[in-house]
Amino acid sequence: QVQLVESGGGLVQAGGSLRLSCAASGSIFTINTMGWYRQAPRKQRELVARITSGGSTNYADSVKGRFTISRDNAKNTVYLQMNSLKPEDTAVYYCNLENVRGNARNTYWGQGTRVTVSS
């Protein structure tokens, strides 16, 4: 069982920055992927960024060059540095962790943290 707690959301003006954090606890496997997803009103939840336990990353095209995902294994924490924020980035951001062992996959979600970017 894994628990995820997000923090760092808030209100920011366009062009500003925020840093989201997600602290994980529980049964975290050696091989895993952590990521950030977001969901805006009346839209589907979408992937923002992911990072594997090996350090490989991928980003949504809409955030490339502006957002950076990183992780600190000692703290079991993943971060999302968001720069040059746009009103279109407004959403609830959810932390995700996927444990991997053989062919098994177990996925966990945080409760979300709200990001509002004003124009």
XYZ file of N, CA and C in Angstrom:
357
model
N 0.841 -1.187 0.000
C 0.000 0.000 0.000
C 0.881 1.243 0.000
N 0.485 2.235 -0.797
C 1.234 3.470 -0.952
C 0.308 4.650 -0.715
N 0.823 5.647 -0.027
C 0.114 6.895 0.173
C 0.912 8.028 -0.447
N 0.218 8.941 -1.117
C 0.840 10.067 -1.788
C 0.189 11.355 -1.306
N 1.006 12.335 -0.944
C 0.504 13.611 -0.463
C 1.165 14.727 -1.257
N 0.348 15.488 -1.988
C 0.846 16.593 -2.795
C 0.815 17.896 -2.004
N 1.689 18.811 -2.401
C 1.694 20.149 -1.833
C 2.327 21.104 -2.835
N 2.139 22.384 -2.607
C 2.788 23.398 -3.416
C 1.901 24.132 -4.396
N 0.663 23.697 -4.533
C -0.236 24.389 -5.428
C -0.642 25.738 -4.875
N -1.279 26.520 -5.730
C -1.723 27.832 -5.311
C -2.081 28.702 -6.481
N -2.201 29.976 -6.203
C -2.545 30.981 -7.203
C -1.293 31.730 -7.611
N -1.093 31.851 -8.907
C 0.078 32.541 -9.423
C -0.308 33.276 -10.701
N 0.370 34.362 -10.971
C 0.112 35.105 -12.192
C 0.840 34.475 -13.371
N 0.297 34.697 -14.553
C 0.931 34.192 -15.759
C 2.383 34.644 -15.819
N 3.248 33.717 -16.197
C 4.671 33.976 -16.233
C 5.396 33.607 -14.962
N 4.661 33.329 -13.911
C 5.260 32.974 -12.646
C 5.626 31.514 -12.560
N 6.061 31.105 -11.364
C 6.534 29.750 -11.138
C 5.928 29.157 -9.874
N 5.811 27.850 -9.879
C 5.422 27.076 -8.716
C 6.228 25.793 -8.706
N 6.430 25.257 -7.520
C 7.090 23.969 -7.372
C 6.182 23.041 -6.585
N 5.730 21.986 -7.227
C 4.892 20.996 -6.582
C 5.752 19.890 -5.991
N 5.318 19.371 -4.856
C 5.988 18.259 -4.212
C 4.989 17.154 -3.946
N 5.465 15.929 -3.988
C 4.643 14.768 -3.665
C 5.475 13.810 -2.839
N 5.073 13.610 -1.606
C 5.767 12.704 -0.698
C 5.061 11.360 -0.677
N 5.817 10.312 -0.934
C 5.275 8.961 -0.966
C 5.695 8.193 0.279
N 4.815 7.342 0.741
C 5.120 6.473 1.867
C 4.447 5.126 1.652
N 4.942 4.126 2.353
C 4.389 2.791 2.239
C 5.308 1.852 1.479
N 4.712 0.925 0.763
C 5.452 -0.121 0.059
C 5.849 0.356 -1.329
N 6.966 1.059 -1.386
C 7.468 1.590 -2.649
C 8.496 0.621 -3.202
N 8.227 0.062 -4.376
C 9.125 -0.906 -4.983
C 10.364 -0.225 -5.543
N 11.425 -1.013 -5.669
C 12.664 -0.489 -6.224
C 12.456 0.033 -7.641
N 11.692 -0.701 -8.432
C 11.374 -0.285 -9.793
C 10.001 0.363 -9.784
N 9.969 1.627 -10.109
C 8.700 2.339 -10.092
C 8.779 3.565 -10.982
N 7.627 4.100 -11.267
C 7.511 5.351 -12.003
C 6.634 6.299 -11.213
N 7.066 7.541 -11.108
C 6.258 8.575 -10.481
C 5.970 9.657 -11.516
N 4.817 10.258 -11.379
C 4.460 11.258 -12.357
C 3.431 12.232 -11.850
N 3.183 13.210 -12.690
C 2.166 14.214 -12.443
C 1.164 14.212 -13.582
N -0.097 14.208 -13.214
C -1.198 14.355 -14.147
C -1.997 15.583 -13.737
N -2.778 16.101 -14.659
C -3.621 17.235 -14.318
C -4.983 17.091 -14.978
N -5.954 17.721 -14.348
C -7.305 17.700 -14.871
C -7.922 19.082 -14.702
N -8.263 19.675 -15.819
C -8.949 20.951 -15.834
C -10.451 20.711 -15.874
N -11.244 21.704 -15.499
C -12.696 21.528 -15.533
C -13.182 21.097 -16.912
N -14.034 20.104 -16.931
C -14.662 19.600 -18.152
C -13.662 19.015 -19.148
N -12.509 18.611 -18.663
C -11.518 17.977 -19.515
C -11.059 16.655 -18.904
N -10.496 15.807 -19.745
C -9.955 14.546 -19.288
C -8.651 14.760 -18.536
N -8.369 13.861 -17.613
C -7.085 13.889 -16.949
C -5.986 13.563 -17.960
N -4.902 14.318 -17.913
C -3.831 14.134 -18.871
C -2.483 14.050 -18.172
N -1.580 13.321 -18.797
C -0.219 13.214 -18.293
C 0.511 14.532 -18.484
N 1.204 14.970 -17.444
C 2.064 16.141 -17.524
C 3.519 15.721 -17.664
N 3.980 14.868 -16.761
C 5.362 14.412 -16.778
C 5.486 13.137 -15.972
N 6.457 12.304 -16.342
C 6.755 11.074 -15.630
C 8.256 10.931 -15.465
N 8.647 10.218 -14.410
C 10.053 9.915 -14.197
C 10.155 8.521 -13.605
N 11.009 7.692 -14.181
C 11.195 6.330 -13.704
C 12.201 6.308 -12.570
N 12.280 5.164 -11.893
C 13.274 5.005 -10.846
C 14.690 5.079 -11.400
N 14.854 4.825 -12.701
C 16.137 4.964 -13.348
C 16.454 6.364 -13.820
N 15.509 7.280 -13.689
C 15.747 8.666 -14.039
C 15.271 9.092 -15.412
N 14.679 8.185 -16.172
C 14.157 8.558 -17.479
C 12.898 9.393 -17.325
N 12.759 10.411 -18.162
C 11.630 11.323 -18.070
C 10.913 11.436 -19.402
N 9.662 11.813 -19.338
C 8.935 12.231 -20.514
C 7.908 13.277 -20.100
N 7.585 14.157 -21.057
C 6.735 15.301 -20.793
C 5.671 15.436 -21.862
N 4.562 16.006 -21.468
C 3.587 16.424 -22.452
C 4.184 17.542 -23.303
N 3.830 17.550 -24.579
C 4.370 18.576 -25.468
C 4.056 19.986 -24.970
N 2.922 20.155 -24.339
C 2.494 21.475 -23.908
C 3.340 22.061 -22.786
N 4.131 21.229 -22.103
C 4.930 21.723 -20.977
C 6.424 21.596 -21.208
N 6.834 21.001 -22.302
C 8.256 20.850 -22.579
C 8.946 22.209 -22.614
N 10.086 22.281 -21.953
C 10.830 23.522 -21.886
C 10.407 24.437 -20.774
N 9.278 24.150 -20.137
C 8.783 24.980 -19.046
C 8.757 24.245 -17.710
N 8.433 22.953 -17.741
C 8.325 22.150 -16.523
C 9.490 21.175 -16.440
N 9.904 20.871 -15.216
C 10.945 19.890 -14.973
C 10.523 18.971 -13.838
N 10.551 17.671 -14.099
C 10.243 16.697 -13.065
C 11.543 16.128 -12.516
N 11.579 15.892 -11.216
C 12.745 15.318 -10.574
C 12.286 14.513 -9.373
N 13.202 13.737 -8.816
C 12.850 12.946 -7.641
C 14.031 12.833 -6.705
N 13.723 12.632 -5.443
C 14.700 12.446 -4.394
C 14.362 11.127 -3.725
N 15.118 10.097 -4.047
C 14.810 8.773 -3.526
C 14.974 8.687 -2.011
N 15.916 9.443 -1.465
C 16.117 9.425 -0.023
C 14.896 9.938 0.717
N 14.169 10.856 0.097
C 12.975 11.423 0.708
C 11.686 10.837 0.162
N 11.792 9.913 -0.794
C 10.616 9.343 -1.449
C 9.689 10.442 -1.954
N 10.272 11.405 -2.618
C 9.531 12.579 -3.042
C 9.809 12.880 -4.506
N 8.764 13.278 -5.211
C 8.882 13.726 -6.584
C 8.466 15.187 -6.637
N 9.122 15.941 -7.518
C 8.872 17.369 -7.639
C 8.491 17.720 -9.074
N 7.770 18.785 -9.197
C 7.484 19.346 -10.509
C 7.727 20.846 -10.436
N 8.817 21.280 -11.046
C 9.119 22.697 -11.141
C 8.411 23.252 -12.366
N 7.539 24.210 -12.158
C 6.731 24.779 -13.226
C 7.112 26.239 -13.401
N 7.659 26.560 -14.551
C 8.054 27.921 -14.880
C 7.232 28.433 -16.048
N 7.248 29.733 -16.213
C 6.535 30.373 -17.322
C 5.094 29.886 -17.410
N 4.426 29.904 -16.292
C 3.075 29.369 -16.227
C 2.103 30.183 -17.072
N 1.156 29.465 -17.644
C 0.130 30.042 -18.493
C -1.241 29.757 -17.899
N -2.235 30.585 -18.225
C -3.591 30.279 -17.751
C -4.063 28.882 -18.145
N -3.605 28.375 -19.270
C -3.977 27.040 -19.710
C -3.445 25.942 -18.799
N -2.500 26.264 -17.922
C -1.981 25.296 -16.965
C -2.885 25.128 -15.749
N -3.907 25.954 -15.635
C -4.823 25.865 -14.504
C -5.495 24.499 -14.474
N -5.367 23.813 -13.349
C -5.918 22.470 -13.203
C -5.643 21.980 -11.794
N -6.241 20.855 -11.465
C -5.840 20.112 -10.287
C -4.755 19.141 -10.717
N -3.641 19.175 -10.031
C -2.500 18.336 -10.360
C -2.442 17.163 -9.397
N -2.361 15.960 -9.957
C -2.371 14.732 -9.182
C -1.037 14.017 -9.297
N -0.527 13.593 -8.170
C 0.668 12.771 -8.134
C 0.294 11.313 -8.353
N 1.149 10.601 -9.050
C 0.918 9.207 -9.403
C 2.174 8.391 -9.143
N 1.991 7.197 -8.639
C 3.091 6.248 -8.499
C 2.656 4.891 -9.018
N 3.516 4.263 -9.804
C 3.269 2.933 -10.329
C 4.379 2.005 -9.877
N 4.036 1.054 -9.039
C 4.978 0.019 -8.639
C 5.069 -1.039 -9.734
N 6.282 -1.519 -9.979
C 6.522 -2.532 -10.998
C 7.278 -3.700 -10.381
N 6.742 -4.897 -10.566
C 7.420 -6.119 -10.153
C 7.000 -7.219 -11.113
N 7.949 -7.665 -11.960
C 7.612 -8.617 -13.001
C 6.583 -8.020 -13.931
N 5.500 -8.757 -14.148
C 4.431 -8.268 -15.007
C 3.317 -7.581 -14.235
N 3.539 -7.347 -12.956
C 2.525 -6.727 -12.116
C 2.687 -5.216 -12.088
N 1.569 -4.524 -12.073
C 1.546 -3.063 -11.984
C 0.508 -2.659 -10.951
N 0.919 -1.834 -10.014
C 0.009 -1.283 -9.020
C 0.130 0.230 -9.033
N -0.991 0.897 -9.217
C -1.019 2.337 -9.400
C -1.698 3.019 -8.224
N -1.133 4.146 -7.810
C -1.643 4.906 -6.681
C -1.738 6.377 -7.056
N -2.694 7.057 -6.434
C -2.956 8.465 -6.714
C -3.044 9.268 -5.439
N -2.548 10.500 -5.501
C -2.763 11.443 -4.428
C -4.106 12.131 -4.571
N -4.413 12.986 -3.623
C -5.693 13.692 -3.630
C -5.700 14.913 -4.540
N -4.540 15.375 -4.941
C -4.451 16.493 -5.854
C -4.149 17.806 -5.161
N -3.533 18.701 -5.897
C -3.285 20.057 -5.436
C -3.655 21.016 -6.567
N -4.358 22.064 -6.222
C -4.911 22.954 -7.225
C -3.909 24.029 -7.618
N -3.790 24.227 -8.925
C -2.957 25.286 -9.485
C -3.848 26.203 -10.300
N -3.822 27.477 -9.973
C -4.592 28.472 -10.704
C -3.645 29.548 -11.210
N -3.660 29.764 -12.510
C -2.799 30.758 -13.139
C -3.689 31.859 -13.690
N -3.532 33.041 -13.175
C -4.348 34.167 -13.601
C -3.665 34.917 -14.728
N -4.476 35.581 -15.533
C -3.950 36.353 -16.650
C -3.673 37.791 -16.270
